[in-house]
């Protein structure tokens, strides 16, 4: 979870001004990042 958060922070900071990346990180973790991470995990498990 922590590592994923850092990854999202790095991605967001490329597009968003400083100070906003934390809020964005929370959003991505709860929505996009978490979903994609789960999908990747399932994909690896099935192979």
JSON list of N, CA and C in Angstrom, two decimals:
[
{"chain": "A", "resi": 1, "resn": "UNK", "atom": "N", "xyz": [0.84, -1.19, 0.00]},
{"chain": "A", "resi": 1, "resn": "UNK", "atom": "CA", "xyz": [0.00, 0.00, 0.00]},
{"chain": "A", "resi": 1, "resn": "UNK", "atom": "C", "xyz": [0.88, 1.26, 0.00]},
{"chain": "A", "resi": 2, "resn": "UNK", "atom": "N", "xyz": [1.88, 1.26, 0.88]},
{"chain": "A", "resi": 2, "resn": "UNK", "atom": "CA", "xyz": [2.77, 2.42, 0.99]},
{"chain": "A", "resi": 2, "resn": "UNK", "atom": "C", "xyz": [3.53, 2.66, -0.31]},
{"chain": "A", "resi": 3, "resn": "UNK", "atom": "N", "xyz": [4.10, 1.60, -0.85]},
{"chain": "A", "resi": 3, "resn": "UNK", "atom": "CA", "xyz": [4.86, 1.72, -2.10]},
{"chain": "A", "resi": 3, "resn": "UNK", "atom": "C", "xyz": [3.98, 2.25, -3.22]},
{"chain": "A", "resi": 4, "resn": "UNK", "atom": "N", "xyz": [2.77, 1.73, -3.29]},
{"chain": "A", "resi": 4, "resn": "UNK", "atom": "CA", "xyz": [1.83, 2.14, -4.32]},
{"chain": "A", "resi": 4, "resn": "UNK", "atom": "C", "xyz": [1.56, 3.64, -4.20]},
{"chain": "A", "resi": 5, "resn": "UNK", "atom": "N", "xyz": [1.43, 4.10, -2.96]},
{"chain": "A", "resi": 5, "resn": "UNK", "atom": "CA", "xyz": [1.16, 5.51, -2.70]},
{"chain": "A", "resi": 5, "resn": "UNK", "atom": "C", "xyz": [2.31, 6.36, -3.23]},
{"chain": "A", "resi": 6, "resn": "UNK", "atom": "N", "xyz": [3.55, 5.94, -2.96]},
{"chain": "A", "resi": 6, "resn": "UNK", "atom": "CA", "xyz": [4.71, 6.68, -3.43]},
{"chain": "A", "resi": 6, "resn": "UNK", "atom": "C", "xyz": [4.71, 6.75, -4.96]},
{"chain": "A", "resi": 7, "resn": "UNK", "atom": "N", "xyz": [4.37, 5.64, -5.61]},
{"chain": "A", "resi": 7, "resn": "UNK", "atom": "CA", "xyz": [4.35, 5.60, -7.06]},
{"chain": "A", "resi": 7, "resn": "UNK", "atom": "C", "xyz": [3.34, 6.62, -7.61]},
{"chain": "A", "resi": 8, "resn": "UNK", "atom": "N", "xyz": [2.16, 6.65, -7.00]},
{"chain": "A", "resi": 8, "resn": "UNK", "atom": "CA", "xyz": [1.12, 7.58, -7.44]},
{"chain": "A", "resi": 8, "resn": "UNK", "atom": "C", "xyz": [1.56, 9.02, -7.20]},
{"chain": "A", "resi": 9, "resn": "UNK", "atom": "N", "xyz": [2.18, 9.27, -6.04]},
{"chain": "A", "resi": 9, "resn": "UNK", "atom": "CA", "xyz": [2.66, 10.62, -5.74]},
{"chain": "A", "resi": 9, "resn": "UNK", "atom": "C", "xyz": [3.62, 11.09, -6.84]},
{"chain": "A", "resi": 10, "resn": "UNK", "atom": "N", "xyz": [4.54, 10.21, -7.24]},
{"chain": "A", "resi": 10, "resn": "UNK", "atom": "CA", "xyz": [5.51, 10.56, -8.27]},
{"chain": "A", "resi": 10, "resn": "UNK", "atom": "C", "xyz": [4.81, 10.87, -9.59]},
{"chain": "A", "resi": 11, "resn": "UNK", "atom": "N", "xyz": [3.83, 10.06, -9.95]},
{"chain": "A", "resi": 11, "resn": "UNK", "atom": "CA", "xyz": [3.09, 10.24, -11.19]},
{"chain": "A", "resi": 11, "resn": "UNK", "atom": "C", "xyz": [2.33, 11.57, -11.17]},
{"chain": "A", "resi": 12, "resn": "UNK", "atom": "N", "xyz": [1.63, 11.81, -10.07]},
{"chain": "A", "resi": 12, "resn": "UNK", "atom": "CA", "xyz": [0.79, 13.00, -9.97]},
{"chain": "A", "resi": 12, "resn": "UNK", "atom": "C", "xyz": [1.63, 14.27, -9.94]},
{"chain": "A", "resi": 13, "resn": "UNK", "atom": "N", "xyz": [2.76, 14.23, -9.23]},
{"chain": "A", "resi": 13, "resn": "UNK", "atom": "CA", "xyz": [3.60, 15.42, -9.11]},
{"chain": "A", "resi": 13, "resn": "UNK", "atom": "C", "xyz": [4.12, 15.89, -10.46]},
{"chain": "A", "resi": 14, "resn": "UNK", "atom": "N", "xyz": [4.09, 15.01, -11.45]},
{"chain": "A", "resi": 14, "resn": "UNK", "atom": "CA", "xyz": [4.52, 15.41, -12.79]},
{"chain": "A", "resi": 14, "resn": "UNK", "atom": "C", "xyz": [3.49, 16.32, -13.46]},
{"chain": "A", "resi": 15, "resn": "UNK", "atom": "N", "xyz": [2.24, 16.26, -12.99]},
{"chain": "A", "resi": 15, "resn": "UNK", "atom": "CA", "xyz": [1.16, 17.00, -13.64]},
{"chain": "A", "resi": 15, "resn": "UNK", "atom": "C", "xyz": [0.53, 18.04, -12.72]},
{"chain": "A", "resi": 16, "resn": "UNK", "atom": "N", "xyz": [0.63, 17.82, -11.41]},
{"chain": "A", "resi": 16, "resn": "UNK", "atom": "CA", "xyz": [-0.06, 18.69, -10.46]},
{"chain": "A", "resi": 16, "resn": "UNK", "atom": "C", "xyz": [0.94, 19.52, -9.65]},
{"chain": "A", "resi": 17, "resn": "UNK", "atom": "N", "xyz": [0.63, 20.79, -9.37]},
{"chain": "A", "resi": 17, "resn": "UNK", "atom": "CA", "xyz": [1.51, 21.64, -8.56]},
{"chain": "A", "resi": 17, "resn": "UNK", "atom": "C", "xyz": [1.73, 21.05, -7.18]},
{"chain": "A", "resi": 18, "resn": "UNK", "atom": "N", "xyz": [2.82, 21.41, -6.54]},
{"chain": "A", "resi": 18, "resn": "UNK", "atom": "CA", "xyz": [3.15, 20.90, -5.21]},
{"chain": "A", "resi": 18, "resn": "UNK", "atom": "C", "xyz": [2.05, 21.24, -4.20]},
{"chain": "A", "resi": 19, "resn": "UNK", "atom": "N", "xyz": [1.83, 20.31, -3.27]},
{"chain": "A", "resi": 19, "resn": "UNK", "atom": "CA", "xyz": [0.82, 20.53, -2.24]},
{"chain": "A", "resi": 19, "resn": "UNK", "atom": "C", "xyz": [-0.47, 19.78, -2.53]},
{"chain": "A", "resi": 20, "resn": "UNK", "atom": "N", "xyz": [-0.68, 19.41, -3.78]},
{"chain": "A", "resi": 20, "resn": "UNK", "atom": "CA", "xyz": [-1.92, 18.71, -4.13]},
{"chain": "A", "resi": 20, "resn": "UNK", "atom": "C", "xyz": [-1.73, 17.20, -4.26]},
{"chain": "A", "resi": 21, "resn": "UNK", "atom": "N", "xyz": [-0.47, 16.76, -4.33]},
{"chain": "A", "resi": 21, "resn": "UNK", "atom": "CA", "xyz": [-0.19, 15.36, -4.63]},
{"chain": "A", "resi": 21, "resn": "UNK", "atom": "C", "xyz": [-0.69, 14.42, -3.53]},
{"chain": "A", "resi": 22, "resn": "UNK", "atom": "N", "xyz": [-0.72, 14.88, -2.29]},
{"chain": "A", "resi": 22, "resn": "UNK", "atom": "CA", "xyz": [-1.18, 14.01, -1.20]},
{"chain": "A", "resi": 22, "resn": "UNK", "atom": "C", "xyz": [-2.65, 13.68, -1.37]},
{"chain": "A", "resi": 23, "resn": "UNK", "atom": "N", "xyz": [-3.45, 14.71, -1.65]},
{"chain": "A", "resi": 23, "resn": "UNK", "atom": "CA", "xyz": [-4.88, 14.51, -1.83]},
{"chain": "A", "resi": 23, "resn": "UNK", "atom": "C", "xyz": [-5.14, 13.60, -3.03]},
{"chain": "A", "resi": 24, "resn": "UNK", "atom": "N", "xyz": [-4.43, 13.86, -4.11]},
{"chain": "A", "resi": 24, "resn": "UNK", "atom": "CA", "xyz": [-4.57, 13.04, -5.31]},
{"chain": "A", "resi": 24, "resn": "UNK", "atom": "C", "xyz": [-4.19, 11.60, -5.01]},
{"chain": "A", "resi": 25, "resn": "UNK", "atom": "N", "xyz": [-3.12, 11.43, -4.24]},
{"chain": "A", "resi": 25, "resn": "UNK", "atom": "CA", "xyz": [-2.65, 10.10, -3.89]},
{"chain": "A", "resi": 25, "resn": "UNK", "atom": "C", "xyz": [-3.77, 9.32, -3.20]},
{"chain": "A", "resi": 26, "resn": "UNK", "atom": "N", "xyz": [-4.43, 9.93, -2.24]},
{"chain": "A", "resi": 26, "resn": "UNK", "atom": "CA", "xyz": [-5.52, 9.28, -1.52]},
{"chain": "A", "resi": 26, "resn": "UNK", "atom": "C", "xyz": [-6.60, 8.84, -2.52]},
{"chain": "A", "resi": 27, "resn": "UNK", "atom": "N", "xyz": [-6.91, 9.70, -3.47]},
{"chain": "A", "resi": 27, "resn": "UNK", "atom": "CA", "xyz": [-7.95, 9.41, -4.45]},
{"chain": "A", "resi": 27, "resn": "UNK", "atom": "C", "xyz": [-7.58, 8.22, -5.32]},
{"chain": "A", "resi": 28, "resn": "UNK", "atom": "N", "xyz": [-6.34, 8.25, -5.83]},
{"chain": "A", "resi": 28, "resn": "UNK", "atom": "CA", "xyz": [-5.90, 7.17, -6.71]},
{"chain": "A", "resi": 28, "resn": "UNK", "atom": "C", "xyz": [-5.81, 5.84, -5.96]},
{"chain": "A", "resi": 29, "resn": "UNK", "atom": "N", "xyz": [-5.38, 5.88, -4.70]},
{"chain": "A", "resi": 29, "resn": "UNK", "atom": "CA", "xyz": [-5.26, 4.66, -3.92]},
{"chain": "A", "resi": 29, "resn": "UNK", "atom": "C", "xyz": [-6.63, 4.02, -3.73]},
{"chain": "A", "resi": 30, "resn": "UNK", "atom": "N", "xyz": [-7.63, 4.84, -3.43]},
{"chain": "A", "resi": 30, "resn": "UNK", "atom": "CA", "xyz": [-8.96, 4.30, -3.16]},
{"chain": "A", "resi": 30, "resn": "UNK", "atom": "C", "xyz": [-9.68, 3.87, -4.43]},
{"chain": "A", "resi": 31, "resn": "UNK", "atom": "N", "xyz": [-9.29, 4.45, -5.57]},
{"chain": "A", "resi": 31, "resn": "UNK", "atom": "CA", "xyz": [-10.02, 4.17, -6.80]},
{"chain": "A", "resi": 31, "resn": "UNK", "atom": "C", "xyz": [-9.15, 3.45, -7.84]},
{"chain": "A", "resi": 32, "resn": "UNK", "atom": "N", "xyz": [-8.40, 4.20, -8.61]},
{"chain": "A", "resi": 32, "resn": "UNK", "atom": "CA", "xyz": [-7.70, 3.64, -9.77]},
{"chain": "A", "resi": 32, "resn": "UNK", "atom": "C", "xyz": [-6.57, 2.69, -9.40]},
{"chain": "A", "resi": 33, "resn": "UNK", "atom": "N", "xyz": [-5.63, 3.16, -8.60]},
{"chain": "A", "resi": 33, "resn": "UNK", "atom": "CA", "xyz": [-4.44, 2.36, -8.29]},
{"chain": "A", "resi": 33, "resn": "UNK", "atom": "C", "xyz": [-4.81, 1.05, -7.62]},
{"chain": "A", "resi": 34, "resn": "UNK", "atom": "N", "xyz": [-5.71, 1.10, -6.66]},
{"chain": "A", "resi": 34, "resn": "UNK", "atom": "CA", "xyz": [-6.09, -0.10, -5.94]},
{"chain": "A", "resi": 34, "resn": "UNK", "atom": "C", "xyz": [-6.74, -1.10, -6.90]},
{"chain": "A", "resi": 35, "resn": "UNK", "atom": "N", "xyz": [-7.59, -0.61, -7.78]},
{"chain": "A", "resi": 35, "resn": "UNK", "atom": "CA", "xyz": [-8.28, -1.48, -8.73]},
{"chain": "A", "resi": 35, "resn": "UNK", "atom": "C", "xyz": [-7.29, -2.16, -9.67]},
{"chain": "A", "resi": 36, "resn": "UNK", "atom": "N", "xyz": [-6.39, -1.36, -10.24]},
{"chain": "A", "resi": 36, "resn": "UNK", "atom": "CA", "xyz": [-5.40, -1.92, -11.17]},
{"chain": "A", "resi": 36, "resn": "UNK", "atom": "C", "xyz": [-4.47, -2.89, -10.47]},
{"chain": "A", "resi": 37, "resn": "UNK", "atom": "N", "xyz": [-4.11, -2.57, -9.22]},
{"chain": "A", "resi": 37, "resn": "UNK", "atom": "CA", "xyz": [-3.23, -3.46, -8.45]},
{"chain": "A", "resi": 37, "resn": "UNK", "atom": "C", "xyz": [-3.91, -4.80, -8.22]},
{"chain": "A", "resi": 38, "resn": "UNK", "atom": "N", "xyz": [-5.18, -4.77, -7.88]},
{"chain": "A", "resi": 38, "resn": "UNK", "atom": "CA", "xyz": [-5.92, -6.01, -7.65]},
{"chain": "A", "resi": 38, "resn": "UNK", "atom": "C", "xyz": [-6.01, -6.81, -8.95]},
{"chain": "A", "resi": 39, "resn": "UNK", "atom": "N", "xyz": [-6.26, -6.13, -10.05]},
{"chain": "A", "resi": 39, "resn": "UNK", "atom": "CA", "xyz": [-6.37, -6.81, -11.34]},
{"chain": "A", "resi": 39, "resn": "UNK", "atom": "C", "xyz": [-5.05, -7.49, -11.70]},
{"chain": "A", "resi": 40, "resn": "UNK", "atom": "N", "xyz": [-3.94, -6.79, -11.49]},
{"chain": "A", "resi": 40, "resn": "UNK", "atom": "CA", "xyz": [-2.62, -7.37, -11.78]},
{"chain": "A", "resi": 40, "resn": "UNK", "atom": "C", "xyz": [-2.37, -8.58, -10.89]},
{"chain": "A", "resi": 41, "resn": "UNK", "atom": "N", "xyz": [-2.77, -8.48, -9.62]},
{"chain": "A", "resi": 41, "resn": "UNK", "atom": "CA", "xyz": [-2.57, -9.58, -8.69]},
{"chain": "A", "resi": 41, "resn": "UNK", "atom": "C", "xyz": [-3.36, -10.80, -9.15]},
{"chain": "A", "resi": 42, "resn": "UNK", "atom": "N", "xyz": [-4.60, -10.59, -9.54]},
{"chain": "A", "resi": 42, "resn": "UNK", "atom": "CA", "xyz": [-5.43, -11.69, -10.02]},
{"chain": "A", "resi": 42, "resn": "UNK", "atom": "C", "xyz": [-4.82, -12.31, -11.28]},
{"chain": "A", "resi": 43, "resn": "UNK", "atom": "N", "xyz": [-4.33, -11.46, -12.17]},
{"chain": "A", "resi": 43, "resn": "UNK", "atom": "CA", "xyz": [-3.74, -11.92, -13.42]},
{"chain": "A", "resi": 43, "resn": "UNK", "atom": "C", "xyz": [-2.53, -12.81, -13.15]},
{"chain": "A", "resi": 44, "resn": "UNK", "atom": "N", "xyz": [-1.69, -12.40, -12.20]},
{"chain": "A", "resi": 44, "resn": "UNK", "atom": "CA", "xyz": [-0.51, -13.19, -11.87]},
{"chain": "A", "resi": 44, "resn": "UNK", "atom": "C", "xyz": [-0.92, -14.51, -11.21]},
{"chain": "A", "resi": 45, "resn": "UNK", "atom": "N", "xyz": [-1.95, -14.46, -10.39]},
{"chain": "A", "resi": 45, "resn": "UNK", "atom": "CA", "xyz": [-2.39, -15.66, -9.68]},
{"chain": "A", "resi": 45, "resn": "UNK", "atom": "C", "xyz": [-2.93, -16.69, -10.67]},
{"chain": "A", "resi": 46, "resn": "UNK", "atom": "N", "xyz": [-3.62, -16.22, -11.69]},
{"chain": "A", "resi": 46, "resn": "UNK", "atom": "CA", "xyz": [-4.23, -17.13, -12.65]},
{"chain": "A", "resi": 46, "resn": "UNK", "atom": "C", "xyz": [-3.21, -17.77, -13.58]},
{"chain": "A", "resi": 47, "resn": "UNK", "atom": "N", "xyz": [-2.05, -17.15, -13.76]},
{"chain": "A", "resi": 47, "resn": "UNK", "atom": "CA", "xyz": [-1.06, -17.70, -14.68]},
{"chain": "A", "resi": 47, "resn": "UNK", "atom": "C", "xyz": [-0.25, -18.80, -14.04]}
]
